[in-house]
Amino acid sequence: MIVEAALLTIRRGSEAEFEAVFHTAIKVLGDSRGYLGHELRRSVETPNRYALRVEWGTLEDHTVGFRGSPAFTQWRALVGPFFEAPPAVEHFAPVMGEEV
């Protein structure tokens, strides 16, 4: 399993609207091949910053399958207008705590 970690900075004042739209947007992502689950958390110190954690079966499920699909276009059309800056995204592979 690969973990995608994305730091999302949302335009100030649009946090509630972003969270409402996110419920629809995550369904688009969730229908993608290799999607295993997600978690969205809001920063306590910086309320317009969110941490999105998405679990994928493989790196390619995200970087090739999802990003190369019409679902990615739908996803960005829904959440993209809320971004203050492009998301910072990294992928993490297991080291310990999970069968490798």
The first five atom37 places (N, CA, C, CB, O) and aatype in JSON, in Angstrom:
{
  "aatype": [12, 9, 19, 6, 0, 0, 10, 10, 16, 9, 1, 1, 7, 15, 6, 0, 6, 13, 6, 0, 19, 13, 8, 16, 0, 9, 11, 19, 10, 7, 3, 15, 1, 7, 18, 10, 7, 8, 6, 10, 1, 1, 15, 19, 6, 16, 14, 2, 1, 18, 0, 10, 1, 19, 6, 17, 7, 16, 10, 6, 3, 8, 16, 19, 7, 13, 1, 7, 15, 14, 0, 13, 16, 5, 17, 1, 0, 10, 19, 7, 14, 13, 13, 6, 0, 14, 14, 0, 19, 6, 8, 13, 0, 14, 19, 12, 7, 6, 6, 19],
  "atom_mask": [
    [1, 1, 1, 1, 1],
    [1, 1, 1, 1, 1],
    [1, 1, 1, 1, 1],
    [1, 1, 1, 1, 1],
    [1, 1, 1, 1, 1],
    [1, 1, 1, 1, 1],
    [1, 1, 1, 1, 1],
    [1, 1, 1, 1, 1],
    [1, 1, 1, 1, 1],
    [1, 1, 1, 1, 1],
    [1, 1, 1, 1, 1],
    [1, 1, 1, 1, 1],
    [1, 1, 1, 0, 1],
    [1, 1, 1, 1, 1],
    [1, 1, 1, 1, 1],
    [1, 1, 1, 1, 1],
    [1, 1, 1, 1, 1],
    [1, 1, 1, 1, 1],
    [1, 1, 1, 1, 1],
    [1, 1, 1, 1, 1],
    [1, 1, 1, 1, 1],
    [1, 1, 1, 1, 1],
    [1, 1, 1, 1, 1],
    [1, 1, 1, 1, 1],
    [1, 1, 1, 1, 1],
    [1, 1, 1, 1, 1],
    [1, 1, 1, 1, 1],
    [1, 1, 1, 1, 1],
    [1, 1, 1, 1, 1],
    [1, 1, 1, 0, 1],
    [1, 1, 1, 1, 1],
    [1, 1, 1, 1, 1],
    [1, 1, 1, 1, 1],
    [1, 1, 1, 0, 1],
    [1, 1, 1, 1, 1],
    [1, 1, 1, 1, 1],
    [1, 1, 1, 0, 1],
    [1, 1, 1, 1, 1],
    [1, 1, 1, 1, 1],
    [1, 1, 1, 1, 1],
    [1, 1, 1, 1, 1],
    [1, 1, 1, 1, 1],
    [1, 1, 1, 1, 1],
    [1, 1, 1, 1, 1],
    [1, 1, 1, 1, 1],
    [1, 1, 1, 1, 1],
    [1, 1, 1, 1, 1],
    [1, 1, 1, 1, 1],
    [1, 1, 1, 1, 1],
    [1, 1, 1, 1, 1],
    [1, 1, 1, 1, 1],
    [1, 1, 1, 1, 1],
    [1, 1, 1, 1, 1],
    [1, 1, 1, 1, 1],
    [1, 1, 1, 1, 1],
    [1, 1, 1, 1, 1],
    [1, 1, 1, 0, 1],
    [1, 1, 1, 1, 1],
    [1, 1, 1, 1, 1],
    [1, 1, 1, 1, 1],
    [1, 1, 1, 1, 1],
    [1, 1, 1, 1, 1],
    [1, 1, 1, 1, 1],
    [1, 1, 1, 1, 1],
    [1, 1, 1, 0, 1],
    [1, 1, 1, 1, 1],
    [1, 1, 1, 1, 1],
    [1, 1, 1, 0, 1],
    [1, 1, 1, 1, 1],
    [1, 1, 1, 1, 1],
    [1, 1, 1, 1, 1],
    [1, 1, 1, 1, 1],
    [1, 1, 1, 1, 1],
    [1, 1, 1, 1, 1],
    [1, 1, 1, 1, 1],
    [1, 1, 1, 1, 1],
    [1, 1, 1, 1, 1],
    [1, 1, 1, 1, 1],
    [1, 1, 1, 1, 1],
    [1, 1, 1, 0, 1],
    [1, 1, 1, 1, 1],
    [1, 1, 1, 1, 1],
    [1, 1, 1, 1, 1],
    [1, 1, 1, 1, 1],
    [1, 1, 1, 1, 1],
    [1, 1, 1, 1, 1],
    [1, 1, 1, 1, 1],
    [1, 1, 1, 1, 1],
    [1, 1, 1, 1, 1],
    [1, 1, 1, 1, 1],
    [1, 1, 1, 1, 1],
    [1, 1, 1, 1, 1],
    [1, 1, 1, 1, 1],
    [1, 1, 1, 1, 1],
    [1, 1, 1, 1, 1],
    [1, 1, 1, 1, 1],
    [1, 1, 1, 0, 1],
    [1, 1, 1, 1, 1],
    [1, 1, 1, 1, 1],
    [1, 1, 1, 1, 1]
  ],
  "atom_positions": [
    [[0.84, -1.19, 0.0], [0.0, 0.0, 0.0], [0.88, 1.24, 0.0], [-0.96, 0.0, 1.22], [1.92, 1.28, 0.66]],
    [[0.46, 2.25, -0.74], [1.13, 3.55, -0.81], [0.2, 4.59, -0.18], [1.49, 3.94, -2.3], [-1.01, 4.56, -0.39]],
    [[0.79, 5.5, 0.6], [0.02, 6.6, 1.18], [0.38, 7.88, 0.45], [0.3, 6.73, 2.7], [1.54, 8.28, 0.37]],
    [[-0.64, 8.52, -0.08], [-0.5, 9.86, -0.68], [-0.81, 10.85, 0.43], [-1.45, 10.06, -1.94], [-1.87, 10.79, 1.06]],
    [[0.1, 11.77, 0.67], [-0.13, 12.83, 1.65], [-0.15, 14.16, 0.89], [0.97, 12.84, 2.77], [0.82, 14.52, 0.22]],
    [[-1.27, 14.88, 1.01], [-1.42, 16.15, 0.3], [-1.74, 17.24, 1.32], [-2.53, 16.06, -0.78], [-2.64, 17.09, 2.15]],
    [[-1.01, 18.32, 1.23], [-1.28, 19.49, 2.06], [-2.05, 20.48, 1.19], [0.05, 20.12, 2.63], [-1.53, 20.97, 0.19]],
    [[-3.3, 20.77, 1.59], [-4.19, 21.64, 0.82], [-4.38, 22.96, 1.55], [-5.55, 20.95, 0.58], [-4.8, 22.98, 2.7]],
    [[-4.06, 24.05, 0.88], [-4.32, 25.38, 1.44], [-5.5, 25.96, 0.68], [-3.05, 26.31, 1.34], [-5.44, 26.15, -0.54]],
    [[-6.56, 26.24, 1.42], [-7.83, 26.67, 0.85], [-7.98, 28.18, 1.03], [-9.02, 25.92, 1.52], [-7.53, 28.75, 2.02]],
    [[-8.62, 28.84, 0.05], [-8.87, 30.28, 0.16], [-9.61, 30.57, 1.47], [-9.69, 30.81, -1.06], [-10.62, 29.93, 1.77]],
    [[-9.1, 31.53, 2.23], [-9.71, 31.89, 3.5], [-11.17, 32.29, 3.29], [-8.93, 33.03, 4.18], [-11.51, 33.01, 2.35]],
    [[-12.01, 31.82, 4.19], [-13.43, 32.13, 4.12], [-14.25, 31.13, 3.34], [0.0, 0.0, 0.0], [-15.48, 31.18, 3.36]],
    [[-13.57, 30.2, 2.64], [-14.32, 29.21, 1.84], [-14.19, 27.8, 2.42], [-13.83, 29.23, 0.4], [-14.5, 26.82, 1.74]],
    [[-13.73, 27.7, 3.66], [-13.5, 26.39, 4.27], [-14.78, 25.56, 4.36], [-12.91, 26.57, 5.65], [-14.77, 24.38, 4.01]],
    [[-15.87, 26.15, 4.81], [-17.13, 25.4, 4.95], [-17.63, 24.92, 3.6], [-18.2, 26.28, 5.63], [-18.11, 23.79, 3.48]],
    [[-17.53, 25.75, 2.59], [-17.96, 25.36, 1.25], [-17.07, 24.25, 0.7], [-17.95, 26.58, 0.29], [-17.55, 23.3, 0.09]],
    [[-15.76, 24.37, 0.92], [-14.82, 23.32, 0.5], [-15.18, 21.99, 1.14], [-13.36, 23.72, 0.86], [-15.24, 20.96, 0.47]],
    [[-15.43, 22.0, 2.44], [-15.77, 20.77, 3.15], [-17.06, 20.15, 2.61], [-15.9, 21.04, 4.65], [-17.17, 18.93, 2.52]],
    [[-18.02, 20.98, 2.26], [-19.28, 20.48, 1.69], [-19.05, 19.84, 0.32], [-20.31, 21.62, 1.58], [-19.58, 18.77, 0.03]],
    [[-18.26, 20.49, -0.51], [-17.96, 19.97, -1.85], [-17.08, 18.73, -1.77], [-17.26, 21.05, -2.71], [-17.18, 17.83, -2.6]],
    [[-16.22, 18.68, -0.76], [-15.32, 17.54, -0.61], [-16.09, 16.22, -0.52], [-14.43, 17.72, 0.64], [-15.63, 15.21, -1.04]],
    [[-17.25, 16.22, 0.13], [-18.06, 15.0, 0.24], [-18.42, 14.44, -1.13], [-19.33, 15.28, 1.05], [-18.47, 13.22, -1.3]],
    [[-18.68, 15.3, -2.08], [-18.97, 14.85, -3.45], [-17.69, 14.46, -4.17], [-19.7, 15.96, -4.23], [-17.63, 13.43, -4.83]],
    [[-16.66, 15.29, -4.02], [-15.4, 15.06, -4.73], [-14.74, 13.74, -4.33], [-14.43, 16.21, -4.46], [-14.18, 13.04, -5.18]],
    [[-14.81, 13.4, -3.05], [-14.14, 12.17, -2.61], [-14.81, 10.93, -3.18], [-14.13, 12.1, -1.09], [-14.16, 9.89, -3.32]],
    [[-16.08, 11.02, -3.52], [-16.76, 9.88, -4.16], [-16.18, 9.63, -5.55], [-18.29, 10.15, -4.25], [-16.08, 8.48, -5.98]],
    [[-15.8, 10.7, -6.25], [-15.18, 10.56, -7.57], [-13.85, 9.84, -7.42], [-14.98, 11.95, -8.25], [-13.55, 8.91, -8.17]],
    [[-13.06, 10.28, -6.46], [-11.76, 9.66, -6.21], [-11.95, 8.23, -5.72], [-10.94, 10.49, -5.19], [-11.22, 7.33, -6.13]],
    [[-12.92, 8.03, -4.85], [-13.15, 6.73, -4.24], [-13.57, 5.64, -5.22], [0.0, 0.0, 0.0], [-13.43, 4.45, -4.92]],
    [[-14.08, 6.02, -6.37], [-14.45, 5.04, -7.39], [-13.26, 4.62, -8.25], [-15.55, 5.6, -8.27], [-13.42, 3.79, -9.15]],
    [[-12.09, 5.17, -7.99], [-10.91, 4.89, -8.81], [-10.27, 3.56, -8.44], [-9.89, 6.01, -8.66], [-10.29, 3.14, -7.28]],
    [[-9.71, 2.92, -9.44], [-9.01, 1.64, -9.23], [-7.85, 1.85, -8.26], [-8.48, 1.06, -10.59], [-7.07, 2.8, -8.4]],
    [[-7.75, 0.99, -7.29], [-6.64, 1.03, -6.35], [-6.87, 1.9, -5.13], [0.0, 0.0, 0.0], [-6.07, 1.88, -4.19]],
    [[-7.97, 2.66, -5.11], [-8.29, 3.49, -3.95], [-8.67, 2.58, -2.79], [-9.44, 4.5, -4.27], [-9.49, 1.68, -2.94]],
    [[-8.06, 2.83, -1.62], [-8.34, 1.99, -0.45], [-9.02, 2.75, 0.69], [-7.06, 1.38, 0.06], [-9.74, 2.15, 1.49]],
    [[-8.8, 4.05, 0.76], [-9.41, 4.83, 1.83], [-8.79, 6.21, 1.91], [0.0, 0.0, 0.0], [-7.8, 6.5, 1.23]],
    [[-9.37, 7.06, 2.75], [-8.85, 8.42, 2.88], [-9.16, 8.98, 4.26], [-9.43, 9.33, 1.8], [-9.96, 8.42, 5.02]],
    [[-8.51, 10.07, 4.57], [-8.75, 10.82, 5.79], [-8.46, 12.29, 5.49], [-7.88, 10.28, 7.0], [-7.42, 12.6, 4.9]],
    [[-9.35, 13.17, 5.89], [-9.15, 14.61, 5.72], [-9.15, 15.24, 7.1], [-10.26, 15.25, 4.8], [-10.07, 15.02, 7.89]],
    [[-8.11, 16.01, 7.39], [-8.0, 16.7, 8.68], [-7.74, 18.18, 8.45], [-6.88, 16.09, 9.55], [-7.05, 18.57, 7.51]],
    [[-8.31, 18.98, 9.34], [-8.15, 20.44, 9.25], [-7.17, 20.89, 10.32], [-9.52, 21.16, 9.43], [-7.21, 20.43, 11.45]],
    [[-6.28, 21.81, 9.94], [-5.29, 22.32, 10.88], [-5.95, 23.12, 12.0], [-4.27, 23.19, 10.14], [-6.87, 23.9, 11.76]],
    [[-5.48, 22.92, 13.2], [-5.96, 23.67, 14.35], [-5.35, 25.08, 14.32], [-5.61, 22.95, 15.68], [-6.03, 26.07, 14.59]],
    [[-4.05, 25.16, 13.99], [-3.36, 26.44, 13.99], [-3.65, 27.29, 12.75], [-1.88, 26.21, 14.09], [-3.67, 28.52, 12.83]],
    [[-3.85, 26.65, 11.62], [-4.08, 27.35, 10.35], [-5.36, 26.79, 9.74], [-2.86, 27.19, 9.36], [-5.31, 25.85, 8.95]],
    [[-6.53, 27.35, 10.11], [-7.82, 26.75, 9.74], [-8.12, 26.61, 8.26], [-8.89, 27.54, 10.34], [-9.05, 25.9, 7.88]],
    [[-7.36, 27.27, 7.41], [-7.59, 27.09, 5.97], [-6.62, 26.08, 5.35], [-7.45, 28.44, 5.25], [-6.51, 25.99, 4.13]],
    [[-5.93, 25.31, 6.19], [-5.02, 24.27, 5.71], [-5.55, 22.9, 6.13], [-3.57, 24.49, 6.27], [-5.98, 22.7, 7.26]],
    [[-5.51, 21.98, 5.18], [-6.0, 20.61, 5.4], [-4.92, 19.61, 5.03], [-7.28, 20.35, 4.58], [-4.12, 19.84, 4.13]],
    [[-4.92, 18.5, 5.73], [-4.06, 17.37, 5.39], [-4.97, 16.27, 4.85], [-3.21, 16.87, 6.63], [-5.88, 15.81, 5.54]],
    [[-4.71, 15.85, 3.63], [-5.47, 14.77, 3.01], [-4.55, 13.56, 2.89], [-6.04, 15.19, 1.61], [-3.46, 13.64, 2.32]],
    [[-5.0, 12.46, 3.43], [-4.25, 11.2, 3.37], [-5.09, 10.23, 2.56], [-3.92, 10.63, 4.81], [-6.24, 9.95, 2.92]],
    [[-4.52, 9.7, 1.48], [-5.24, 8.73, 0.64], [-4.39, 7.48, 0.54], [-5.54, 9.32, -0.79], [-3.19, 7.55, 0.28]],
    [[-5.02, 6.33, 0.75], [-4.34, 5.05, 0.62], [-4.63, 4.48, -0.77], [-4.78, 4.07, 1.73], [-5.78, 4.4, -1.2]],
    [[-3.55, 4.07, -1.44], [-3.64, 3.47, -2.77], [-2.99, 2.09, -2.75], [-2.97, 4.38, -3.84], [-2.07, 1.85, -1.97]],
    [[-3.47, 1.21, -3.59], [-2.87, -0.11, -3.71], [-1.43, -0.03, -4.18], [0.0, 0.0, 0.0], [-0.54, -0.68, -3.62]],
    [[-1.2, 0.78, -5.23], [0.15, 0.97, -5.77], [0.34, 2.45, -6.11], [0.37, 0.09, -7.04], [-0.63, 3.21, -6.2]],
    [[1.56, 2.85, -6.28], [1.86, 4.22, -6.69], [1.2, 4.54, -8.02], [3.39, 4.44, -6.78], [0.65, 5.63, -8.21]],
    [[1.25, 3.59, -8.94], [0.69, 3.79, -10.28], [-0.83, 3.93, -10.26], [1.08, 2.64, -11.18], [-1.41, 4.58, -11.13]],
    [[-1.48, 3.33, -9.27], [-2.93, 3.52, -9.16], [-3.26, 5.01, -9.04], [-3.49, 2.75, -7.94], [-4.27, 5.46, -9.57]],
    [[-2.41, 5.76, -8.35], [-2.63, 7.2, -8.21], [-2.02, 7.99, -9.36], [-2.06, 7.69, -6.88], [-2.71, 8.76, -10.03]],
    [[-0.72, 7.79, -9.6], [0.0, 8.65, -10.55], [-0.37, 8.4, -12.01], [1.47, 8.46, -10.38], [-0.33, 9.33, -12.81]],
    [[-0.72, 7.19, -12.35], [-1.06, 6.86, -13.74], [-2.58, 6.67, -13.88], [-0.31, 5.59, -14.2], [-3.22, 7.33, -14.7]],
    [[-3.12, 5.76, -13.09], [-4.55, 5.43, -13.21], [-5.46, 6.6, -12.91], [0.0, 0.0, 0.0], [-6.24, 7.02, -13.76]],
    [[-5.37, 7.15, -11.7], [-6.27, 8.24, -11.32], [-5.92, 9.53, -12.04], [-6.22, 8.48, -9.82], [-6.79, 10.15, -12.64]],
    [[-4.66, 9.93, -11.98], [-4.29, 11.22, -12.59], [-4.47, 11.23, -14.11], [-2.85, 11.55, -12.26], [-4.61, 12.3, -14.7]],
    [[-4.47, 10.07, -14.74], [-4.65, 10.01, -16.18], [-6.09, 9.75, -16.59], [0.0, 0.0, 0.0], [-6.38, 9.52, -17.77]],
    [[-7.0, 9.8, -15.63], [-8.39, 9.45, -15.92], [-9.3, 10.67, -15.94], [-8.9, 8.44, -14.91], [-8.92, 11.73, -15.44]],
    [[-10.49, 10.52, -16.52], [-11.49, 11.59, -16.45], [-11.88, 11.92, -15.0], [-12.72, 11.19, -17.24], [-12.31, 13.04, -14.72]],
    [[-11.75, 10.95, -14.1], [-12.08, 11.19, -12.69], [-11.2, 12.29, -12.1], [-11.93, 9.89, -11.87], [-11.66, 13.08, -11.28]],
    [[-9.93, 12.35, -12.51], [-9.03, 13.4, -12.01], [-9.52, 14.77, -12.46], [-7.59, 13.15, -12.5], [-9.48, 15.74, -11.7]],
    [[-9.98, 14.86, -13.7], [-10.52, 16.12, -14.21], [-11.74, 16.53, -13.41], [-10.88, 16.0, -15.71], [-11.89, 17.71, -13.07]],
    [[-12.62, 15.58, -13.1], [-13.8, 15.86, -12.27], [-13.38, 16.32, -10.88], [-14.7, 14.61, -12.18], [-13.91, 17.3, -10.35]],
    [[-12.44, 15.6, -10.28], [-11.93, 15.92, -8.94], [-11.42, 17.35, -8.89], [-10.82, 14.95, -8.54], [-11.79, 18.12, -8.0]],
    [[-10.56, 17.7, -9.85], [-9.98, 19.05, -9.85], [-11.02, 20.11, -10.14], [-8.86, 19.13, -10.88], [-10.92, 21.22, -9.62]],
    [[-12.01, 19.81, -10.95], [-13.08, 20.78, -11.22], [-13.87, 21.08, -9.95], [-14.02, 20.26, -12.33], [-14.34, 22.2, -9.76]],
    [[-14.02, 20.08, -9.08], [-14.78, 20.26, -7.85], [-13.96, 20.98, -6.77], [-15.25, 18.92, -7.34], [-14.44, 21.94, -6.17]],
    [[-12.74, 20.52, -6.52], [-11.96, 21.07, -5.4], [-10.97, 22.15, -5.81], [-11.22, 19.98, -4.7], [-10.6, 23.0, -5.0]],
    [[-10.53, 22.12, -7.05], [-9.51, 23.06, -7.53], [-9.83, 24.53, -7.31], [0.0, 0.0, 0.0], [-8.94, 25.28, -6.93]],
    [[-11.07, 24.97, -7.52], [-11.39, 26.39, -7.31], [-11.17, 26.89, -5.88], [-12.81, 26.63, -7.7], [-11.11, 28.09, -5.65]],
    [[-11.06, 25.98, -4.93], [-10.86, 26.38, -3.53], [-9.39, 26.53, -3.16], [-11.51, 25.36, -2.62], [-9.07, 27.1, -2.12]],
    [[-8.49, 26.01, -4.0], [-7.07, 26.02, -3.66], [-6.49, 27.43, -3.74], [-6.3, 25.1, -4.59], [-6.66, 28.13, -4.73]],
    [[-5.81, 27.83, -2.67], [-5.08, 29.1, -2.65], [-3.75, 28.94, -3.39], [-4.84, 29.58, -1.2], [-3.24, 29.88, -3.98]],
    [[-3.21, 27.72, -3.33], [-1.95, 27.37, -3.98], [-2.04, 25.91, -4.4], [-0.7, 27.63, -3.03], [-2.87, 25.17, -3.88]],
    [[-1.2, 25.49, -5.34], [-1.22, 24.08, -5.71], [-0.91, 23.2, -4.49], [-0.21, 23.8, -6.84], [-0.06, 23.56, -3.68]],
    [[-1.58, 22.07, -4.36], [-1.32, 21.17, -3.24], [0.11, 20.63, -3.28], [-2.31, 20.01, -3.23], [0.67, 20.4, -4.35]],
    [[0.68, 20.45, -2.1], [1.97, 19.77, -1.97], [1.66, 18.3, -1.75], [2.86, 20.37, -0.79], [1.02, 17.94, -0.76]],
    [[2.12, 17.43, -2.68], [1.77, 16.01, -2.63], [3.03, 15.17, -2.62], [0.88, 15.63, -3.84], [3.95, 15.4, -3.4]],
    [[3.05, 14.18, -1.73], [4.13, 13.2, -1.68], [3.52, 11.83, -1.47], [5.16, 13.53, -0.55], [2.39, 11.7, -1.0]],
    [[4.29, 10.8, -1.82], [3.85, 9.41, -1.65], [4.8, 8.71, -0.69], [3.79, 8.67, -3.03], [6.01, 8.93, -0.72]],
    [[4.24, 7.85, 0.16], [5.01, 7.17, 1.18], [4.78, 5.67, 1.1], [4.66, 7.69, 2.56], [3.65, 5.2, 0.99]],
    [[5.89, 4.91, 1.16], [5.85, 3.46, 1.16], [6.09, 2.95, 2.58], [6.91, 2.88, 0.17], [6.75, 3.62, 3.38]],
    [[5.57, 1.78, 2.91], [5.73, 1.26, 4.28], [7.17, 0.91, 4.59], [4.84, 0.04, 4.49], [7.92, 0.42, 3.74]],
    [[7.55, 1.17, 5.83], [8.84, 0.79, 6.36], [8.64, -0.23, 7.47], [9.62, 2.03, 6.87], [9.29, -1.28, 7.49]],
    [[7.73, 0.09, 8.39], [7.36, -0.83, 9.45], [5.95, -0.53, 9.91], [8.35, -0.75, 10.63], [5.41, 0.54, 9.61]],
    [[5.35, -1.45, 10.63], [3.99, -1.26, 11.11], [2.94, -1.81, 10.18], [0.0, 0.0, 0.0], [1.75, -1.8, 10.49]],
    [[3.38, -2.29, 9.05], [2.48, -2.86, 8.05], [3.29, -3.92, 7.32], [1.9, -1.75, 7.05], [4.49, -3.74, 7.11]],
    [[2.67, -5.0, 6.93], [3.42, -6.0, 6.17], [3.91, -5.39, 4.88], [2.56, -7.24, 5.88], [3.14, -4.78, 4.14]],
    [[5.2, -5.55, 4.61], [5.81, -4.96, 3.42], [5.77, -5.95, 2.28], [7.25, -4.52, 3.69], [6.24, -5.65, 1.19]]
  ]
}
